[in-house]
Short mmCIF file of C-alpha atoms and ligand atoms in Angstrom, two decimals:
data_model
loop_
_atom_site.label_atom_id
_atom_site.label_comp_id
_atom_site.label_asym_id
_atom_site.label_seq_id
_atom_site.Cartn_x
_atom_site.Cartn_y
_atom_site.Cartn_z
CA UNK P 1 55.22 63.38 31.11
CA UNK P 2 53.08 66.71 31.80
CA UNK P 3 49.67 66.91 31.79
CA UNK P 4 48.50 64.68 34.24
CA UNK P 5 45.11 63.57 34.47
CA UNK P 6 43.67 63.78 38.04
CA UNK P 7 41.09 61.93 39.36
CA UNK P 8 38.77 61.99 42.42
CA UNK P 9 37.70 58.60 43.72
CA UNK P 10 34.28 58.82 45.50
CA UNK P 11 33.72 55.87 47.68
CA UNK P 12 36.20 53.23 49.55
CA UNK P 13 34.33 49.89 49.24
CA UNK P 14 34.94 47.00 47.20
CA UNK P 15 35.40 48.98 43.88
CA UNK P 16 36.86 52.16 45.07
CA UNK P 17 39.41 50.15 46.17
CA UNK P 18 39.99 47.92 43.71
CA UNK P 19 40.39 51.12 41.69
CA UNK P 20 43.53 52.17 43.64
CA UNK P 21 44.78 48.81 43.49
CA UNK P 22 44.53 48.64 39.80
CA UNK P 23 46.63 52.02 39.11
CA UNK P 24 49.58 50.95 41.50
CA UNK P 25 49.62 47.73 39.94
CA UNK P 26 49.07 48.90 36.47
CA UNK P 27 50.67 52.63 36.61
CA UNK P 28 53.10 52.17 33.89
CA UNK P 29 50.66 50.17 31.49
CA UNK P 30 48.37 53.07 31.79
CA UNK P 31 50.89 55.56 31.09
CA UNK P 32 52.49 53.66 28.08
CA UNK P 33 48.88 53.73 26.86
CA UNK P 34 47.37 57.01 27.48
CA UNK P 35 50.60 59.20 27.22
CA UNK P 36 49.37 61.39 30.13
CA UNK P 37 50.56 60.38 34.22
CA UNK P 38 47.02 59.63 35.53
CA UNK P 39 46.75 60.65 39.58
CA UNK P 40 44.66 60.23 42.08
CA UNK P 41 44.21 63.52 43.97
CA UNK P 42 41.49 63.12 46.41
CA UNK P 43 39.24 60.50 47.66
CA UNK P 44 35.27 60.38 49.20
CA UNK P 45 35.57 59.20 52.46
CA UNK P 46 33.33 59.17 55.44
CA UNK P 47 35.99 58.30 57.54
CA UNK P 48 40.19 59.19 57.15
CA UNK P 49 41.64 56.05 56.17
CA UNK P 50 45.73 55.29 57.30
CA UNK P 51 46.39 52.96 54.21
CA UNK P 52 45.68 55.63 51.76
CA UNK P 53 49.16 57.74 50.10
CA UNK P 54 49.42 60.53 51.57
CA UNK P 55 49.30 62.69 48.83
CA UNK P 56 45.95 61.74 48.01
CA UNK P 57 43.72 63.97 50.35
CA UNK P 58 40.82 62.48 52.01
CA UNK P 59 37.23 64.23 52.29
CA UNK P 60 34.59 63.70 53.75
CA UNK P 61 32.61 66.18 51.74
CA UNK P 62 31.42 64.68 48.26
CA UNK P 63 29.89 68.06 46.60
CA UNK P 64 33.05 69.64 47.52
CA UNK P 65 35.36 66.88 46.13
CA UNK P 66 33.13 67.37 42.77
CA UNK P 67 33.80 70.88 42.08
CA UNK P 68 37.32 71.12 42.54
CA UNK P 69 40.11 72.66 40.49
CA UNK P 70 42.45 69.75 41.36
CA UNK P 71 39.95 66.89 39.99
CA UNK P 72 39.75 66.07 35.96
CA UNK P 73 37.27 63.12 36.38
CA UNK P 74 35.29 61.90 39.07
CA UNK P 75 34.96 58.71 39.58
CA UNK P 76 31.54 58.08 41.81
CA UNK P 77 31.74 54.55 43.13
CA UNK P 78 29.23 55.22 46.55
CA UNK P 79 26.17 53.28 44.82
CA UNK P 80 22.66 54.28 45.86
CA UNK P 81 20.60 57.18 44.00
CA UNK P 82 20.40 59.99 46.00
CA UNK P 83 23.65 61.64 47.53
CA UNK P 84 25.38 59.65 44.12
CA UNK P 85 22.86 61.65 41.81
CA UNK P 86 23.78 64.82 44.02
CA UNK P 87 27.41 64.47 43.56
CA UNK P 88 27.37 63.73 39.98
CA UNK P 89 25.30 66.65 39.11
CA UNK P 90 27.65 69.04 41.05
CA UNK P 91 30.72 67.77 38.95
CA UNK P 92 28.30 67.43 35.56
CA UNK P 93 27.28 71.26 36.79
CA UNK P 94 31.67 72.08 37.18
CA UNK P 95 32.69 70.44 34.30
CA UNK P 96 33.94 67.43 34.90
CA UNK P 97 33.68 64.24 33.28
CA UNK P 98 32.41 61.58 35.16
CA UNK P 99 33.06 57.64 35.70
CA UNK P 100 30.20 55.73 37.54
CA UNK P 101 30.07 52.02 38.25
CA UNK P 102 26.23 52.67 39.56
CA UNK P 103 23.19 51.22 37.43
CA UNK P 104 20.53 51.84 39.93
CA UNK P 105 21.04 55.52 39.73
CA UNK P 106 21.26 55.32 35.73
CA UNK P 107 18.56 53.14 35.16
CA UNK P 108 16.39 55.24 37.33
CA UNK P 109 17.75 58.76 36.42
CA UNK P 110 19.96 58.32 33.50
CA UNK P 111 17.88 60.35 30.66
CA UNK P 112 18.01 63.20 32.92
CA UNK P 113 21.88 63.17 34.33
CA UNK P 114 22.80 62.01 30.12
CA UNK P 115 20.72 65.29 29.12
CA UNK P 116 22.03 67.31 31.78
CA UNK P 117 25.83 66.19 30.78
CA UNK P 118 25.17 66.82 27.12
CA UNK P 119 23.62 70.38 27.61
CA UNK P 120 27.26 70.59 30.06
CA UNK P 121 29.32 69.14 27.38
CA UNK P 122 30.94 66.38 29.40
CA UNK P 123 30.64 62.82 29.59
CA UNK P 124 29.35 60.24 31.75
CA UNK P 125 30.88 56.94 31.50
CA UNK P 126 29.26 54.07 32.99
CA UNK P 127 30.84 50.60 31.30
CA UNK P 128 31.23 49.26 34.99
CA UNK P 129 27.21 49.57 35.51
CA UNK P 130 26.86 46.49 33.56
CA UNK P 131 28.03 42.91 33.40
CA UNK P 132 31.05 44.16 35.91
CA UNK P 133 34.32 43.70 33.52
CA UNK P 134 32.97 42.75 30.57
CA UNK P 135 33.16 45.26 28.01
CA UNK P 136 29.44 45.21 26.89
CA UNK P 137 28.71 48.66 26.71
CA UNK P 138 31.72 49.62 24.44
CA UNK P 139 30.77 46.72 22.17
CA UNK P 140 27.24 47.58 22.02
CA UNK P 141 27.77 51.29 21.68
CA UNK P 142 30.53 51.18 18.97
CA UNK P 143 31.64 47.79 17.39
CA UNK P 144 28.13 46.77 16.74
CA UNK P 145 27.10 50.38 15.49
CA UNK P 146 26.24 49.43 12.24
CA UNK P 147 24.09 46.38 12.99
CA UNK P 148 20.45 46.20 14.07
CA UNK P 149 19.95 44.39 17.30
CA UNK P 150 16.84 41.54 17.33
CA UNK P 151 17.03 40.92 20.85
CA UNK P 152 19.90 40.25 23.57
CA UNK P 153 19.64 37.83 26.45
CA UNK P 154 21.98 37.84 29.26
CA UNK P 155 23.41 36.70 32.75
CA UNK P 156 24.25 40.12 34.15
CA UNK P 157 24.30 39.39 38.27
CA UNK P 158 27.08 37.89 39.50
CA UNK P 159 25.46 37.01 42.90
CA UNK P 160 22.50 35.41 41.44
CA UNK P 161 24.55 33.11 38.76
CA UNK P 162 27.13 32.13 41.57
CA UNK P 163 23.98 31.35 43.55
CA UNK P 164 22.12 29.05 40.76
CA UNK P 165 25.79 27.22 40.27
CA UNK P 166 26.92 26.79 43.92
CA UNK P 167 23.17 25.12 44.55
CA UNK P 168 22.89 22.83 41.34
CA UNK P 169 26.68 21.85 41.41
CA UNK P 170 27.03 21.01 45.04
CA UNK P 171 23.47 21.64 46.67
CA UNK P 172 24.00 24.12 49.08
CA UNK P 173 21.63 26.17 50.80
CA UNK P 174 20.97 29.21 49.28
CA UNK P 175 21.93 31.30 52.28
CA UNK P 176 24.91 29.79 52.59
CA UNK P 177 26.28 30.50 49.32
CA UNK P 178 24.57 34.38 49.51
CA UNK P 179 26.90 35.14 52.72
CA UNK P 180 29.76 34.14 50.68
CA UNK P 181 28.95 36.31 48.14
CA UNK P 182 28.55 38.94 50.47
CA UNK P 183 32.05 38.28 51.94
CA UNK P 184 33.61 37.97 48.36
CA UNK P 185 31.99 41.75 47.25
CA UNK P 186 29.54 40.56 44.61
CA UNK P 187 26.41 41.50 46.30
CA UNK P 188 24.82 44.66 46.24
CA UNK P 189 24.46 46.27 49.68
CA UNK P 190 20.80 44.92 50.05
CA UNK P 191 21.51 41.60 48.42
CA UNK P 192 17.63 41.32 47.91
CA UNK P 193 18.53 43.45 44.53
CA UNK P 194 20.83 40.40 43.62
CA UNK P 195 18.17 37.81 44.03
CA UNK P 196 15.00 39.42 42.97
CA UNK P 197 16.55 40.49 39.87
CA UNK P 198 16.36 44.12 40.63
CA UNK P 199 20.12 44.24 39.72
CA UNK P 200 19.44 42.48 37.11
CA UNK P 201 16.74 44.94 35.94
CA UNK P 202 18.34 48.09 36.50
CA UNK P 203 21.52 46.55 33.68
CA UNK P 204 18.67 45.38 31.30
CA UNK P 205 17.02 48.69 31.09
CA UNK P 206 20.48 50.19 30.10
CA UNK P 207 21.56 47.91 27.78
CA UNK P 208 17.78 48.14 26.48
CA UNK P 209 18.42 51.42 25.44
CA UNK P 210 21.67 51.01 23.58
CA UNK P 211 20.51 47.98 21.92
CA UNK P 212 17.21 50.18 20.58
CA UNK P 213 17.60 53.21 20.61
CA UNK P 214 14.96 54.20 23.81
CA UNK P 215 15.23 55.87 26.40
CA UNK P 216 15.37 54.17 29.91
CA UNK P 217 12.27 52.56 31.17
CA UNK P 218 13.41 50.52 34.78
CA UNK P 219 9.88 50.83 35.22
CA UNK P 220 8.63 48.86 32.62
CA UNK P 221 10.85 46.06 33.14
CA UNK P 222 9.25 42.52 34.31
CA UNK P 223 11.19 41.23 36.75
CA UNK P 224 11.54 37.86 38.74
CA UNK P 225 13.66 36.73 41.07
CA UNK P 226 15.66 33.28 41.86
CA UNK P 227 13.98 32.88 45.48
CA UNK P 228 11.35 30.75 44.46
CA UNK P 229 13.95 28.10 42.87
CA UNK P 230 13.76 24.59 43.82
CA UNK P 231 16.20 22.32 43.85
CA UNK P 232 13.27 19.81 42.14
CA UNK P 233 13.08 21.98 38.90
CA UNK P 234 16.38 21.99 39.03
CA UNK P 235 16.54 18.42 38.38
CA UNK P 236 13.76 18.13 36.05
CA UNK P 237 14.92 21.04 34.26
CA UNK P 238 18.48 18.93 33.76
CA UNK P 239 16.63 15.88 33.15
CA UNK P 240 14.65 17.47 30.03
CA UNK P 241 18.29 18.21 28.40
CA UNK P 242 17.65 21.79 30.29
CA UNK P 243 19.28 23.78 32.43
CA UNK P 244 17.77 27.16 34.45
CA UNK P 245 19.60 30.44 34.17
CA UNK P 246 18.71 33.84 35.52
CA UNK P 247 18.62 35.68 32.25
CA UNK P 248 17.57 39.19 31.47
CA UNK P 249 15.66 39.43 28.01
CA UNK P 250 15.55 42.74 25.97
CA UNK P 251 14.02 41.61 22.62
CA UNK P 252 12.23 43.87 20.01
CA UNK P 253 8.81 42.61 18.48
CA UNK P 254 8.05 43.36 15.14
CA UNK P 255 4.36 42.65 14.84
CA UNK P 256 2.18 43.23 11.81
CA UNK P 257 -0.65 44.19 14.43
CA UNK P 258 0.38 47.02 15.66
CA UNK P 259 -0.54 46.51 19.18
CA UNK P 260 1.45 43.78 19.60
CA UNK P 261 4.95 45.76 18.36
CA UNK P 262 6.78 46.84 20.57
CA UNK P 263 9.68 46.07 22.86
CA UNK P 264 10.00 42.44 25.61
CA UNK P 265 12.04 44.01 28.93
CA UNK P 266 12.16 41.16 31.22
CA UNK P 267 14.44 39.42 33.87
CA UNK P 268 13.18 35.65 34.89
CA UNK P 269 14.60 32.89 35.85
CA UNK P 270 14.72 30.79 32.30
CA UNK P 271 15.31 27.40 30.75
CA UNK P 272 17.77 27.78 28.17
CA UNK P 273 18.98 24.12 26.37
CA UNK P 274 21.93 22.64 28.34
CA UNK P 275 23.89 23.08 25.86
CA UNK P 276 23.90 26.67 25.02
CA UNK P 277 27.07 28.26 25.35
CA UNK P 278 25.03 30.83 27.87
CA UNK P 279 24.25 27.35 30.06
CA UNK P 280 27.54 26.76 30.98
CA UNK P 281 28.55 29.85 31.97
CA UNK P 282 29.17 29.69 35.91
CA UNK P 283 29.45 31.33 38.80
CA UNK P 284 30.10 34.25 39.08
CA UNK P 285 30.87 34.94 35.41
CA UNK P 286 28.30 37.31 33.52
CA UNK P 287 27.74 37.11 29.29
CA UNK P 288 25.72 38.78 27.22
CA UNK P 289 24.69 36.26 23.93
CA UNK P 290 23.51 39.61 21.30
CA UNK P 291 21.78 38.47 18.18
CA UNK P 292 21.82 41.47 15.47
CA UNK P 293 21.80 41.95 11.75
CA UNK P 294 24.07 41.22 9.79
CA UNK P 295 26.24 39.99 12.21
CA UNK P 296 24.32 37.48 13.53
CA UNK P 297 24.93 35.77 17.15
CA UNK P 298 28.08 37.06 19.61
CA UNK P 299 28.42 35.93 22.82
CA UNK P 300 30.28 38.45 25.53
CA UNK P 301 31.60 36.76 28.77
CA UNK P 302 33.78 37.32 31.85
CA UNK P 303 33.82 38.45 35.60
CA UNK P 304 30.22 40.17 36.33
CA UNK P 305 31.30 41.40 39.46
CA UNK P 306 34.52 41.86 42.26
CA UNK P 307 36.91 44.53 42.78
CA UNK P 308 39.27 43.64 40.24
CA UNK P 309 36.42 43.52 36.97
CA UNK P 310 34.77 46.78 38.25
CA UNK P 311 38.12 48.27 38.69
CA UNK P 312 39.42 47.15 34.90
CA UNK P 313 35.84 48.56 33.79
CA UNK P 314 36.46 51.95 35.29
CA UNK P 315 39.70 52.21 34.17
CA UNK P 316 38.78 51.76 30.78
CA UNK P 317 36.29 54.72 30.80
CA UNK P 318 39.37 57.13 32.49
CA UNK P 319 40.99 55.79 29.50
CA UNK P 320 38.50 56.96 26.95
CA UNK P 321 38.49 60.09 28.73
CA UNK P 322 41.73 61.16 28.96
CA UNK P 323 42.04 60.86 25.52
CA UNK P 324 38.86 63.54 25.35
CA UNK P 325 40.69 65.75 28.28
CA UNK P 326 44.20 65.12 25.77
CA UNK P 327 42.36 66.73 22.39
CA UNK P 328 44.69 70.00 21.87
CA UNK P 329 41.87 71.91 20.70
CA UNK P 330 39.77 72.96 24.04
CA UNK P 331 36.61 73.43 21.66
CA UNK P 332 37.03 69.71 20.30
CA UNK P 333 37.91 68.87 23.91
CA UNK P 334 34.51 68.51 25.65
CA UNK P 335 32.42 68.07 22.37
CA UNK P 336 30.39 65.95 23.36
CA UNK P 337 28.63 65.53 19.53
CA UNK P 338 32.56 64.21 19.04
CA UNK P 339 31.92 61.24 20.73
CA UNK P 340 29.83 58.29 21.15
CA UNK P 341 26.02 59.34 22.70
CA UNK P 342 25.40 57.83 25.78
CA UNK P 343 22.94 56.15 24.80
CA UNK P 344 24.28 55.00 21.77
CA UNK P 345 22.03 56.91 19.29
CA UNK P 346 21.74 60.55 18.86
CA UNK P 347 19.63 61.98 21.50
CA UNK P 348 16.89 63.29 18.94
CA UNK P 349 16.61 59.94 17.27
CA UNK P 350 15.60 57.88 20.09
CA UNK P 351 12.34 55.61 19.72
CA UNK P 352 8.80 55.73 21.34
CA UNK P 353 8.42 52.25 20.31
CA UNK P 354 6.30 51.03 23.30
CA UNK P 355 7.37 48.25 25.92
CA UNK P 356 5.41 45.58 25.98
CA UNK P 357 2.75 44.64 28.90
CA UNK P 358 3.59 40.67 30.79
CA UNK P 359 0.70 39.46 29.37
CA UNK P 360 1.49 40.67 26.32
CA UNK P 361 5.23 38.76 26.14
CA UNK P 362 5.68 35.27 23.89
CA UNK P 363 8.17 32.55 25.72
CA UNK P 364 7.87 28.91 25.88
CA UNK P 365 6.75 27.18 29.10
CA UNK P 366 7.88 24.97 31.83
CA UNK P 367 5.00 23.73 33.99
CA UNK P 368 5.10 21.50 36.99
CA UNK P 369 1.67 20.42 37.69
CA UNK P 370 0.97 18.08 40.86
CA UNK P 371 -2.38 15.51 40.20
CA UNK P 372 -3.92 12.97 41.61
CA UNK P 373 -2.93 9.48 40.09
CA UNK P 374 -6.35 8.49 38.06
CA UNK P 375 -7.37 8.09 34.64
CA UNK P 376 -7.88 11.29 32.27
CA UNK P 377 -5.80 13.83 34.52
CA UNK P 378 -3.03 14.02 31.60
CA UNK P 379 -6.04 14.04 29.10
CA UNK P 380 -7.52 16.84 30.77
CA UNK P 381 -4.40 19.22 30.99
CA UNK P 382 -3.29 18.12 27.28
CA UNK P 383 -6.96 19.22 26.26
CA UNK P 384 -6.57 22.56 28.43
CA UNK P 385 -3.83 23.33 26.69
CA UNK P 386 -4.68 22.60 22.92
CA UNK P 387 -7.67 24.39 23.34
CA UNK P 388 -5.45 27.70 24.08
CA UNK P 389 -3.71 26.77 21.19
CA UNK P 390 -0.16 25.88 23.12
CA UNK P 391 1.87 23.72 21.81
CA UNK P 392 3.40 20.50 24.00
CA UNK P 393 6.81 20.56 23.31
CA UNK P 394 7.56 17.28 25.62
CA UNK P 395 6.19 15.52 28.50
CA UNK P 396 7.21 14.02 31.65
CA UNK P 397 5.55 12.38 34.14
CA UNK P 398 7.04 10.72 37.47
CA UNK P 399 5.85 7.84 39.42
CA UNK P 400 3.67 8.99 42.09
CA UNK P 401 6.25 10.45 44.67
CA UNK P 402 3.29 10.99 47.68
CA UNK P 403 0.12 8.75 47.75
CA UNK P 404 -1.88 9.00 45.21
CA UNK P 405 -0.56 12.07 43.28
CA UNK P 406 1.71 12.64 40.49
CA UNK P 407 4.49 15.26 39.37
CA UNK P 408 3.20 15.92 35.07
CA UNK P 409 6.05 18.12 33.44
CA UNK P 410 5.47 19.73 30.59
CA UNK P 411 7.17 22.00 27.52
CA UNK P 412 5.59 24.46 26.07
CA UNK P 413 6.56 26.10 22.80
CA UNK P 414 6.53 30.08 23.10
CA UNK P 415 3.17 31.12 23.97
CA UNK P 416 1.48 34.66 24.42
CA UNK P 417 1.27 34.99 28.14
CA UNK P 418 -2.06 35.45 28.08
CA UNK P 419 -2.72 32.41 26.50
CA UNK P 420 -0.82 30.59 29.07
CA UNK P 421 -2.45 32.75 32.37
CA UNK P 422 -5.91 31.64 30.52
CA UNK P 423 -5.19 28.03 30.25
CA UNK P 424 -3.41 27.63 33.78
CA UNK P 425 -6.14 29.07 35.43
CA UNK P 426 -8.30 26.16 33.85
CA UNK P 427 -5.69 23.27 34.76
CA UNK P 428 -5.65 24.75 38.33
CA UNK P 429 -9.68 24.44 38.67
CA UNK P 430 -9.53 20.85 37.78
CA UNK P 431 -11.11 18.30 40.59
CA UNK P 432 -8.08 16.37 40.35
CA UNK P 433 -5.17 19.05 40.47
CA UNK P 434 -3.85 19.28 43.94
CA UNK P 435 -1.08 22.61 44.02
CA UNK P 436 -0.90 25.42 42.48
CA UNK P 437 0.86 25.33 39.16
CA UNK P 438 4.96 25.92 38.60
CA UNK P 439 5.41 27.78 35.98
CA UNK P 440 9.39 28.85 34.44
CA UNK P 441 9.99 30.47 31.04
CA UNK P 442 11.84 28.97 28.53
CA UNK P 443 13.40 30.21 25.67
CA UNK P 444 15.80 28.02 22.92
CA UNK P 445 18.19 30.87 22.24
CA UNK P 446 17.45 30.78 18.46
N1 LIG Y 501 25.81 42.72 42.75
C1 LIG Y 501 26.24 42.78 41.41
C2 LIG Y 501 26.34 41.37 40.87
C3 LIG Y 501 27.57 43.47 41.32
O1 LIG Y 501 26.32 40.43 41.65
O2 LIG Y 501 26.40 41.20 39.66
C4 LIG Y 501 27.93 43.89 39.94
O3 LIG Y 501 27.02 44.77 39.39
#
């Protein structure tokens, strides 16, 4: 076969690797599908590696790697959002189309590298930014095209979900199971991303955008981590028919007050009914449940992170792209108005529709509230909360489990959040409240 496609591979860790493993393993699938030999030419290296072929040459000069004549696409697989924003705009600037696996840098910057690529006529490609090998972003983009999408809710870190299941399933300490995260390649290089649900964020704003129609807003997105997890909500949680999932929420609110229209963008821990498909999905597994008209609910899941996910998802965007580079006509070639918009609608049709403020969100409630054992204290949270209007969904209270003072549980049904801040701020004045109050979303997936 002529024509062959040749790519540069900018970085060497877990997926840059996994990337060169995939096309020796797969070199003959690939060809039988795209028609074209697919090469790689040159690699991004800080430092000359001896188990790379040596026909692939190694540089440690990025910019100069994304302007060359012997490179078709780049593939930028460094991470981080400054030297990775530099490179991509260099090969953007030369022409080239370009593969990225990095969702900090496109949740952050991605209007302006997507508007700088259109005005360039090239693509960037970034299926491997979210949900690791899961195909979300194709799905999203193209086979739910004709449907409009309510809201989406999904488990899109890895490191966080293998976390959550490693601690409920066997009750290991959360450090513990981090390292070996670490060691396995899920985590991001400051793991505090994984487990403050920046990660988590930075997908959520993207697939935010394709769901809607907006542009990105990382900044807008309400975000919570899994630190503050214990293993006795946990337990509750499981014993209210419950279980608690990470989840990132993108979830559009028609309203007919205007003010409150507008668009939910928020990562929280969550509990989601036990039996929810999205409840028993484990480890390190990522899915993304998308409820849209007319199609109603579909559930995406699979490996969220690892070399071998990222790899498949980067692989599939050279795909899609050589068949762009493979058009006969040059003109049709790099048309980018031929193809899918990054961000899923047509750049001049995208939305103002405003995200909404925290206080401004609607969830249902768990609340762990600590008392002292004596008559009323139920009565007066109960009354607390009816006066705010919140609904008790269900009740649990435990024998006193240190003198004197109890453990009250309690349901909500979904709530503004300034209804809730307003009534927990009462419950925590009360004489005979003795902690601060737990509070964890819930949400019924309906
Ligand atoms: N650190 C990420 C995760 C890698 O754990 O999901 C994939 O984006």
């Amino acid at each position: 076969m002529s024509n062959s496609i040749k790519l540069a591979i900018l970085g060497l860790g877990t997926v840059g690797t996994g990337v060169i493993n995939l096309i020796n393993d797969n070199l003959n699938e690939l060809k039988r599908r795209s028609g074209r030999d697919i090469i790689i030419t040159e690699v991004g290296t800080r430092r000359q590696r001896d188990d790379i072929d040596t026909n692939i040459m190694q540089n440690s000069d990025l910019m100069a790697i994304a302007a060359s004549d012997n490179v078709d696409i780049v593939i930028e697989v460094i991470g981080g959002t400054t030297l990775a924003k530099d490179v991509i705009m260099q090969a953007i600037k030369n022409g080239k189309h370009v593969v990225t696996a990095n969702k900090a840098l496109l949740a952050e910057h991605g209007n302006e590298i997507f508007a700088f690529a259109e005005e360039n006529n090239v693509h960037v490609a970034y299926e491997a930014a979210v949900a690791g090998g899961i195909p979300i972003i194709k799905v999203m983009r193209e086979a739910l095209a004709a449907n409009k999408i309510d809201w989406l809710a999904g488990i899109i870190n890895g490191t966080g979900n293998f976390i959550m299941t490693e601690m409920r399933d066997k009750g290991r300490p959360f450090a513990d199971v981090l390292s070996e995260a670490q060691e396995l390649g899920y985590a991001e290089a400051d793991p505090t991303f994984d487990v403050e649900g920046i990660d988590a964020a930075h997908k959520l704003a993207l697939l935010a955008s394709i769901a809607f129609g907006i542009p990105l807003q990382f900044d807008k997105v309400y975000c919570e981590g899994i630190t503050g997890i214990t293993l006795q909500d946990v337990n509750y949680a499981e014993e209210l028919g419950y279980r608690i999932k990470h989840l990132g929420f993108a979830v559009r609110r028609d309203s007919e007050n205007d003010s409150d229209a507008g668009v939910e963008l928020r990562v929280h821990p969550t509990l989601i009914p036990q039996d929810a498909l999205l409840a028993n999905v484990n480890g390190v597994k990522n899915a993304v449940l998308v409820n849209s008209h007319p199609l109603g609910q579909t559930l995406y899941c699979g490996d969220g992170a690892g070399a071998g996910a990222t790899a498949s998802a980067v692989m599939a965007d050279v795909m899609d792209l050589v068949r762009v580079l493979g058009s006969k006509d040059r003109d049709d070639q790099s048309n980018t108005g031929h193809h899918v918009p990054h961000l899923a609608f047509i750049p001049d049709q995208l939305s103002d529709t405003p995200i909404l403020r925290a206080d401004q969100m609607v969830t249902g409630y768990y609340l762990r509230v600590h008392a002292y054992d004596s008559p009323g204290v139920l009565a007066d949270i109960t009354r607390i909360l009816s006066d705010a209007g919140i609904n008790i969904d269900a009740i649990l209270q435990k024998p006193a489990h240190k003198v004197g003072q109890v453990p009250v549980i309690i349901l909500t049904l979904p709530v503004v959040e300034s209804q809730m801040n307003l009534a927990i701020e009462k419950i925590e004045k009360l004489e005979t409240i003795t902690d601060k109050v737990v509070r964890i979303r819930l949400d019924e997936l309906a």
